[in-house]
Coordinates of C-alpha atoms and ligand atoms in Angstrom, one line a residue:
X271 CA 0.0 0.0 0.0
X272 CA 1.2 3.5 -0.8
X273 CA 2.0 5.4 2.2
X274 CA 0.5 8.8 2.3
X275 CA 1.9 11.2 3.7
X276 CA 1.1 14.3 1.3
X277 CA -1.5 17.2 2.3
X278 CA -2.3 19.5 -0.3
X279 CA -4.1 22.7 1.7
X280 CA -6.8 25.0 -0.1
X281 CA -5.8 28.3 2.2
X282 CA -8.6 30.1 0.1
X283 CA -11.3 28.9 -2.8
X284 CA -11.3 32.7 -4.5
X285 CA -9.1 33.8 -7.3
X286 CA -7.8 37.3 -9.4
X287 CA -7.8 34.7 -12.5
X288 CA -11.0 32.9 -13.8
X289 CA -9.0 30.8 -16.1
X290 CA -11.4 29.2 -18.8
X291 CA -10.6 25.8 -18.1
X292 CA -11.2 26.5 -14.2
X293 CA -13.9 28.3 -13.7
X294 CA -16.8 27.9 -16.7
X295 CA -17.4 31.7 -18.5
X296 CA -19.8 34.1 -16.6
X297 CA -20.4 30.9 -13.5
X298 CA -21.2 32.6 -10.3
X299 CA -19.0 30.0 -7.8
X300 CA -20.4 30.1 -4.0
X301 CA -17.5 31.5 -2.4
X302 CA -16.4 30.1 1.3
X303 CA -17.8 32.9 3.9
X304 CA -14.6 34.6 6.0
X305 CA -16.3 32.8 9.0
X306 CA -16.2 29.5 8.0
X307 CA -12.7 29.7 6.5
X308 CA -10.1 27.6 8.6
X309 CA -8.5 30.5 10.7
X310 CA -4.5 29.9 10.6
X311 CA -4.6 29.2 14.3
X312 CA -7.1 26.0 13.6
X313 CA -5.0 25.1 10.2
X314 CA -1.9 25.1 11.9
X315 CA -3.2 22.8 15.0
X316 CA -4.8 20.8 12.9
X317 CA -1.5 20.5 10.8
X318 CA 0.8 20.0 14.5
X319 CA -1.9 17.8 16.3
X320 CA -3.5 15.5 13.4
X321 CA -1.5 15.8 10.2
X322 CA 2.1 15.2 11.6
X323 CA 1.4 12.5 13.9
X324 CA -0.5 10.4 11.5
X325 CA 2.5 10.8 9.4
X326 CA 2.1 13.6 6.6
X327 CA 5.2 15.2 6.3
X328 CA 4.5 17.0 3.0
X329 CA 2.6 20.0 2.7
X330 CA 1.6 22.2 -0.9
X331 CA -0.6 25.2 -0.1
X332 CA -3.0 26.0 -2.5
X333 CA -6.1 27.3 -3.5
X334 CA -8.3 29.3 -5.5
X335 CA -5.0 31.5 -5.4
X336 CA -3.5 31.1 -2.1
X337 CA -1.3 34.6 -2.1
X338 CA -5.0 35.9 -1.3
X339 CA -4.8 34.1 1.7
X340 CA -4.3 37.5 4.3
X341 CA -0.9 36.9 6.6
X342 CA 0.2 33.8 4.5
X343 CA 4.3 34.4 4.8
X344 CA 3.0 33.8 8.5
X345 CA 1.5 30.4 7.6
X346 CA 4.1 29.2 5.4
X347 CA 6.9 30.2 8.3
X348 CA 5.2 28.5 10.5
X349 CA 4.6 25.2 9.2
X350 CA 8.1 25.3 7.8
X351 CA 8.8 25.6 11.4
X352 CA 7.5 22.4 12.2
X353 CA 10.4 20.1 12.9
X354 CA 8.2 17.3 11.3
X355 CA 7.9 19.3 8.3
X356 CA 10.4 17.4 5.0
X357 CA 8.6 19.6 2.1
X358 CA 6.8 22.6 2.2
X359 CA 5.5 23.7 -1.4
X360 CA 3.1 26.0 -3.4
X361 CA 1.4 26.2 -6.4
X362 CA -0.1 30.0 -7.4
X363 CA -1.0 31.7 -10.2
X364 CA 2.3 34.0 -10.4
X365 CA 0.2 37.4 -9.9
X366 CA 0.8 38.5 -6.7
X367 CA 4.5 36.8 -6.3
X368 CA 7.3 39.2 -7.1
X369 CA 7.1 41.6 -4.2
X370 CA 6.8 38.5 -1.9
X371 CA 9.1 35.9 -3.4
X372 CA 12.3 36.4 -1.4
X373 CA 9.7 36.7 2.1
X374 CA 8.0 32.9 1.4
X375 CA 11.6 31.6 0.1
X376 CA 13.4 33.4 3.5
X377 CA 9.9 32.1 5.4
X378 CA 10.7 28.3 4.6
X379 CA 9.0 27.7 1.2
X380 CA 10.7 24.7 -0.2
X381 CA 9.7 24.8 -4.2
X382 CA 7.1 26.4 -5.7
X383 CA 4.8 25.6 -9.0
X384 CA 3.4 28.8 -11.2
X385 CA 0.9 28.7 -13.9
X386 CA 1.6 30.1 -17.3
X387 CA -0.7 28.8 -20.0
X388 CA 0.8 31.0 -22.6
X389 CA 3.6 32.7 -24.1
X390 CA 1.9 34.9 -26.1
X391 CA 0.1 38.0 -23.4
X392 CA -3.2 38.2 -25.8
X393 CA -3.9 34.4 -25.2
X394 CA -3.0 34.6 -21.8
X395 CA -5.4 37.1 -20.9
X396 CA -7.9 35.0 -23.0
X397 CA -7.1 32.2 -21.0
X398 CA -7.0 34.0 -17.9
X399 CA -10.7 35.4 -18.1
X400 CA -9.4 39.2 -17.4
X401 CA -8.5 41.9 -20.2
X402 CA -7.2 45.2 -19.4
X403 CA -3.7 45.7 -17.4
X404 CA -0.6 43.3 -18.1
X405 CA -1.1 40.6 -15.9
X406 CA 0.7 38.4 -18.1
X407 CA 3.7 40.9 -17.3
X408 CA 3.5 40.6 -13.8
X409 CA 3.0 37.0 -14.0
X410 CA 6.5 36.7 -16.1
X411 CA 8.1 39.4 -13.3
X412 CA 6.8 36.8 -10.7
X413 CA 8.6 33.7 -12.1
X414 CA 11.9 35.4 -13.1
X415 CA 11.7 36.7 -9.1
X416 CA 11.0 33.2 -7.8
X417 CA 14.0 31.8 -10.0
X418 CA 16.1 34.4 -8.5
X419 CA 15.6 34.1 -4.9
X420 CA 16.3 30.7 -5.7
X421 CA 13.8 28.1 -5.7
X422 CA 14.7 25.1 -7.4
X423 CA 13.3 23.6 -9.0
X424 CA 10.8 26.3 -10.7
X425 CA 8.2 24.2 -12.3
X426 CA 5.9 26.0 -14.4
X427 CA 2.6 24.8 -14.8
X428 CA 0.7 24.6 -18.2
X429 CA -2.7 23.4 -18.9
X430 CA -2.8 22.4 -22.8
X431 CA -6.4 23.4 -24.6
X432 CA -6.5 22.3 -27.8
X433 CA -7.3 25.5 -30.1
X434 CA -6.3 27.8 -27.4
X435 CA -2.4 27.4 -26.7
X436 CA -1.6 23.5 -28.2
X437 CA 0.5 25.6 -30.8
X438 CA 2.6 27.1 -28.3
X439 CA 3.5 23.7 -26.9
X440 CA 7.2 23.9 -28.8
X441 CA 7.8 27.4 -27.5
X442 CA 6.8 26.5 -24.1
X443 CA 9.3 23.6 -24.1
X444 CA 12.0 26.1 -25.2
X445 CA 12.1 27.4 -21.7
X446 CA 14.1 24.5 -20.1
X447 CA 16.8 24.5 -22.7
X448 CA 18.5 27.9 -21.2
X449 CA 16.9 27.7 -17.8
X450 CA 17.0 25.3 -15.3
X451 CA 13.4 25.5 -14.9
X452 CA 10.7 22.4 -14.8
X453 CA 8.0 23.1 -17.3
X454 CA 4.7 20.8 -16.8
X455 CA 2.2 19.9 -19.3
X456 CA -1.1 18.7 -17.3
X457 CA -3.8 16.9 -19.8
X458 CA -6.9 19.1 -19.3
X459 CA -9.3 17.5 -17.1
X460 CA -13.3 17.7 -17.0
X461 CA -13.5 20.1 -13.9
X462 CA -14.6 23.1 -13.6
X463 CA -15.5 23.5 -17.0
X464 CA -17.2 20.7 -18.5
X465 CA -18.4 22.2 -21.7
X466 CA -14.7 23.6 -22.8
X467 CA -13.9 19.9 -22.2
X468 CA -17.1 19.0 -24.3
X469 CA -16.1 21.3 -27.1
X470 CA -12.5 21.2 -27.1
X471 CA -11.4 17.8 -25.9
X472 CA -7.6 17.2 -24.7
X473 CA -4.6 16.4 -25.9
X474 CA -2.8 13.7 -24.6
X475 CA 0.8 13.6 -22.9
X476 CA 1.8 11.2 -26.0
X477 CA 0.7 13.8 -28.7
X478 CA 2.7 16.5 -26.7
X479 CA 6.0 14.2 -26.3
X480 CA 5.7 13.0 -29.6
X481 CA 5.8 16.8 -30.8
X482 CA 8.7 17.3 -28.9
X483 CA 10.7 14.1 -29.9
X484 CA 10.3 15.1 -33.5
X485 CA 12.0 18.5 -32.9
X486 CA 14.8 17.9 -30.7
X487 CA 14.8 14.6 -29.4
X488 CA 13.7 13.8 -25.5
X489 CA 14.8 11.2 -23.0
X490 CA 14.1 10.4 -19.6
X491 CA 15.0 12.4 -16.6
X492 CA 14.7 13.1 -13.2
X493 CA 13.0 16.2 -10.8
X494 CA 13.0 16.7 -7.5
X495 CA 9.3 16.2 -6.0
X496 CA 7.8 15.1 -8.9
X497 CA 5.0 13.7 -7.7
X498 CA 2.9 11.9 -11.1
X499 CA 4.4 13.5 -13.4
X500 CA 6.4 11.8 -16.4
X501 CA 9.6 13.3 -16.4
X502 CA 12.0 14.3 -19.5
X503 CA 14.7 16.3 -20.8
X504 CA 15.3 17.7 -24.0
X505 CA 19.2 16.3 -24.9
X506 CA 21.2 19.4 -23.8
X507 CA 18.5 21.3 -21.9
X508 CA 19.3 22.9 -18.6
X509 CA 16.1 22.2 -17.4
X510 CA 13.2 19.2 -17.6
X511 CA 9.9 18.3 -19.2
X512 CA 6.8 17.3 -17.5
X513 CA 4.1 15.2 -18.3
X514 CA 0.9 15.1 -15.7
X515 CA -1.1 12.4 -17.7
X516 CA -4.0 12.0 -15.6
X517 CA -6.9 11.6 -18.3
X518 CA -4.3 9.0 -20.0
X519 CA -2.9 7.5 -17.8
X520 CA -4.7 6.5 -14.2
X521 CA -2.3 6.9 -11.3
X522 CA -4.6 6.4 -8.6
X523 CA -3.2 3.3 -7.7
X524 CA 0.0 5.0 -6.7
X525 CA -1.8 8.2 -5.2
X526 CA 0.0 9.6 -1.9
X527 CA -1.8 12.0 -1.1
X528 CA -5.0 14.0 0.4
X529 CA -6.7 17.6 0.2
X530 CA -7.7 20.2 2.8
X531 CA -10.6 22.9 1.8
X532 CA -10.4 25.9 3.0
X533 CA -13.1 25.3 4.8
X534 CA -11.7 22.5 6.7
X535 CA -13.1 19.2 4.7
X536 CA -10.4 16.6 4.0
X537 CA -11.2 14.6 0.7
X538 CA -9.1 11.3 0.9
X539 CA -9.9 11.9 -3.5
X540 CA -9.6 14.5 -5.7
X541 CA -12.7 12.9 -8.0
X542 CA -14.7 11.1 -5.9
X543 CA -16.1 12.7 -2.4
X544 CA -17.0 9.9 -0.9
X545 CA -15.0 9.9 2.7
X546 CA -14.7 13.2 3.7
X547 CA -14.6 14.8 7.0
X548 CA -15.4 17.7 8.2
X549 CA -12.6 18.9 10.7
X550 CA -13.3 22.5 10.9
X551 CA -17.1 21.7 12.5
X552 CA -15.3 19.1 14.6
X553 CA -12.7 21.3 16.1
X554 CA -14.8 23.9 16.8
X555 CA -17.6 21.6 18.8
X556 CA -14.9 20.7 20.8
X557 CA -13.9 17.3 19.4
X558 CA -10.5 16.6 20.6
X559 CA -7.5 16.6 18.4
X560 CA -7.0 12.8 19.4
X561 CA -9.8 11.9 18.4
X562 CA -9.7 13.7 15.3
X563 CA -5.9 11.9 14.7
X564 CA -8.2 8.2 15.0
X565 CA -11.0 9.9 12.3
X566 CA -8.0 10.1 9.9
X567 CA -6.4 7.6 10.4
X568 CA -9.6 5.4 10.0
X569 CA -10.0 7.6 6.2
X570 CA -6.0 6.3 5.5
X571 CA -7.2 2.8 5.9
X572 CA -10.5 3.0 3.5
X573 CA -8.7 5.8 0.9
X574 CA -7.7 3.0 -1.5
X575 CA -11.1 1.7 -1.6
X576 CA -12.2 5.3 -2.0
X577 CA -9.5 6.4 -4.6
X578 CA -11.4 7.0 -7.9
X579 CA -9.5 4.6 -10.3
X580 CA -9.9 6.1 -13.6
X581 CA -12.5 7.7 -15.6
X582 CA -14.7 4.4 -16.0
X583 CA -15.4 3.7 -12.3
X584 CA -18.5 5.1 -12.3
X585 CA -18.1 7.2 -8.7
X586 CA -21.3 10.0 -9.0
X587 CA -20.7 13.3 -8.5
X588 CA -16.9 12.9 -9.2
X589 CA -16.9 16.4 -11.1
X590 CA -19.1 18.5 -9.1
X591 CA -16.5 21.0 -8.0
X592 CA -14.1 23.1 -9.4
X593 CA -10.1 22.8 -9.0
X594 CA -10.6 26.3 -7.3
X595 CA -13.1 25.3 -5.1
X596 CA -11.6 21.7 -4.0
X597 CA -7.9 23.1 -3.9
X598 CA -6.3 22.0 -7.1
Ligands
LIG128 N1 -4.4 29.4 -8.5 C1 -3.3 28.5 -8.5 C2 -2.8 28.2 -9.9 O1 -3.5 28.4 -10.8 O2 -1.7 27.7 -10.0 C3 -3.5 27.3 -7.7 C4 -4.8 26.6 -7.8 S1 -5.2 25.8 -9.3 C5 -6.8 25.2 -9.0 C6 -4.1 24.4 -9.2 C7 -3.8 23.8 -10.6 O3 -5.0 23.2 -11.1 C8 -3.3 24.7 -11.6 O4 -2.0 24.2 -12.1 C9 -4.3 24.6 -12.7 O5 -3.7 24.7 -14.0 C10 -4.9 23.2 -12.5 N2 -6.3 23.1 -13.1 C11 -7.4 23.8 -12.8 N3 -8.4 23.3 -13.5 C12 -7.9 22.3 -14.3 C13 -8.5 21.4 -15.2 N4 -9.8 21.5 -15.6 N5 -7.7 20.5 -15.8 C14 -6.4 20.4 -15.5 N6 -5.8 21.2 -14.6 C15 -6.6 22.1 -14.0
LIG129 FE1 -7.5 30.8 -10.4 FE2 -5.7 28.8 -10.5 FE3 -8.3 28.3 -11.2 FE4 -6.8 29.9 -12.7 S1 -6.4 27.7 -12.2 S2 -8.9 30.4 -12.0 S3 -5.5 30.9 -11.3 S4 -7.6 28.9 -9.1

């Protein structure tokens, strides 16, 4: 059995972006209330006095776009802090990161994913659901910040739409020859937007290395924390390739991992919601944190029976929430 000892932590379900893939065009998503957001006093004892003695070890903060998330160097130094703590990652949008990125790297933040869909700052705002100011810009100022406080690896994070940025797939690719940065290509799912999916379809990891073998060449590599993706190297290249081939390819067998909402539900499954528990109601009626520790470690026990096992398994419901919403 896989041991799991990965938490991936929605601090907060809203977002600057509304990135078409994410959230469908012109949705009105029922935001989380302030009051029944996990404070960072309940996160971070449910993070000391259930997650670490159960065994989790790993932690990626997350959202909706978790640099929203009010006082979050303070979060991220303080789980860092944690003696227990062997990884402590993020993945974010990019908007908000320059001015921050040498506080959350000095704080204890161990590696951190961005998402950049496009080269090209007319698709990206396309993508991105918002026209107007440069966000691509600041996105771009974000990355080149992170890489030069010095998180390593930098993985960028790109969603591949066919029609919408599939031609940039070569461009995108380019990055890791000159950099030492870890560009990810993650088969677009049916969350969030269903009837993009519908009308667009995906293009598999195969297409995409194929594309990429016929231009340079590609072998097999090696990155840090790589969790499911695939990972490669173009021959030369500073930096890797990789391949999150979840519509594909079903990794659930291997899954390590589970998800905190902002709102304090842990989902033992990203697809299917069968299992989860409501820790935020629980530590606030007073349930101890023991107790809470047994509730868990019950969920550990079932979560391979719960895990979703590919698109034919026939779980209801398995797409009722955005990535926003569940903490992608
Ligand atoms: N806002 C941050 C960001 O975009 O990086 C973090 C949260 S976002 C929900 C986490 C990841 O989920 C991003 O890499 C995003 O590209 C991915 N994602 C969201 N919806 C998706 C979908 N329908 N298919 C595949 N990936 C998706
Ligand atoms: Fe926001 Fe991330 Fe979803 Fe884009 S993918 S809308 S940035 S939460």
């Amino acid at each position: 059995m896989n041991q799991v000892d990965y938490l991936r932590i929605s601090l907060i379900d809203r977002c600057n972006f509304r990135c078409l893939y994410c959230m469908p065009e012109g949705s009105q998503l029922d935001y989380i209330l302030q009051q029944q957001l996990l404070t960072n006093e309940e996160l971070l004892t449910l993070i000391e006095e259930v997650f670490i003695p159960v065994g989790f070890t790993r932690f990626r903060l997350t959202g909706g776009e978790p640099l929203l998330r009010p006082r979050v160097v303070d979060l991220v130094r303080a789980i860092a802090s944690f003696p227990q703590t062997q990884d402590l990652a993020m993945t974010t949008n990019g908007f908000l990161l320059a001015p921050i990125a040498q506080s959350l790297y000095d704080a204890g933040l161990s590696r951190i994913n961005i998402s950049l869909d496009s080269l090209d700052p007319d698709i990206f705002h396309q993508i991105i659901g918002i026209h107007g100011r440069s966000r691509w810009q600041e996105v771009w100022d974000g990355i080149q910040a992170a890489y030069r406080v010095g998180f390593n690896p930098l993985k960028l994070n790109v969603v591949v739409i066919p029609g919408v940025n599939d031609h940039e797939i070569l461009d995108l690719a380019a990055l890791t020859i000159e950099k030492q940065w870890h560009v990810r290509f993650i088969e677009f799912m049916p969350i969030g937007n269903g009837q993009l999916f519908s009308d667009r379809g995906w293009v598999s990891s195969a297409e995409l290395r194929q594309q990429i073998r016929d231009r340079w060449g590609l072998t097999e590599s090696q990155v840090c924390g790589a969790g499911p993706a695939d990972v490669f190297q173009i021959p030369g290249a500073k930096g890797t390739l990789g391949f999150i081939s979840q519509m594909s390819e079903c990794f659930c067998d291997r899954c390590n991992r589970m998800r905190l909402s902002a709102d304090g539900w842990l989902r033992p499954c990203l697809l299917n919601e069968t299992g989860q528990l409501d820790l935020k109601t629980a530590l606030r009626s007073g349930v101890s944190t023991y107790q809470l520790q047994e509730q868990v470690k019950n969920l550990l026990v079932i979560k391979p029976e719960i895990n979703f096992k590919g698109r034919d398994s026939g779980v209801e419901g398995a797409y009722s929430r955005t990535m926003s919403q569940i903490g992608g």
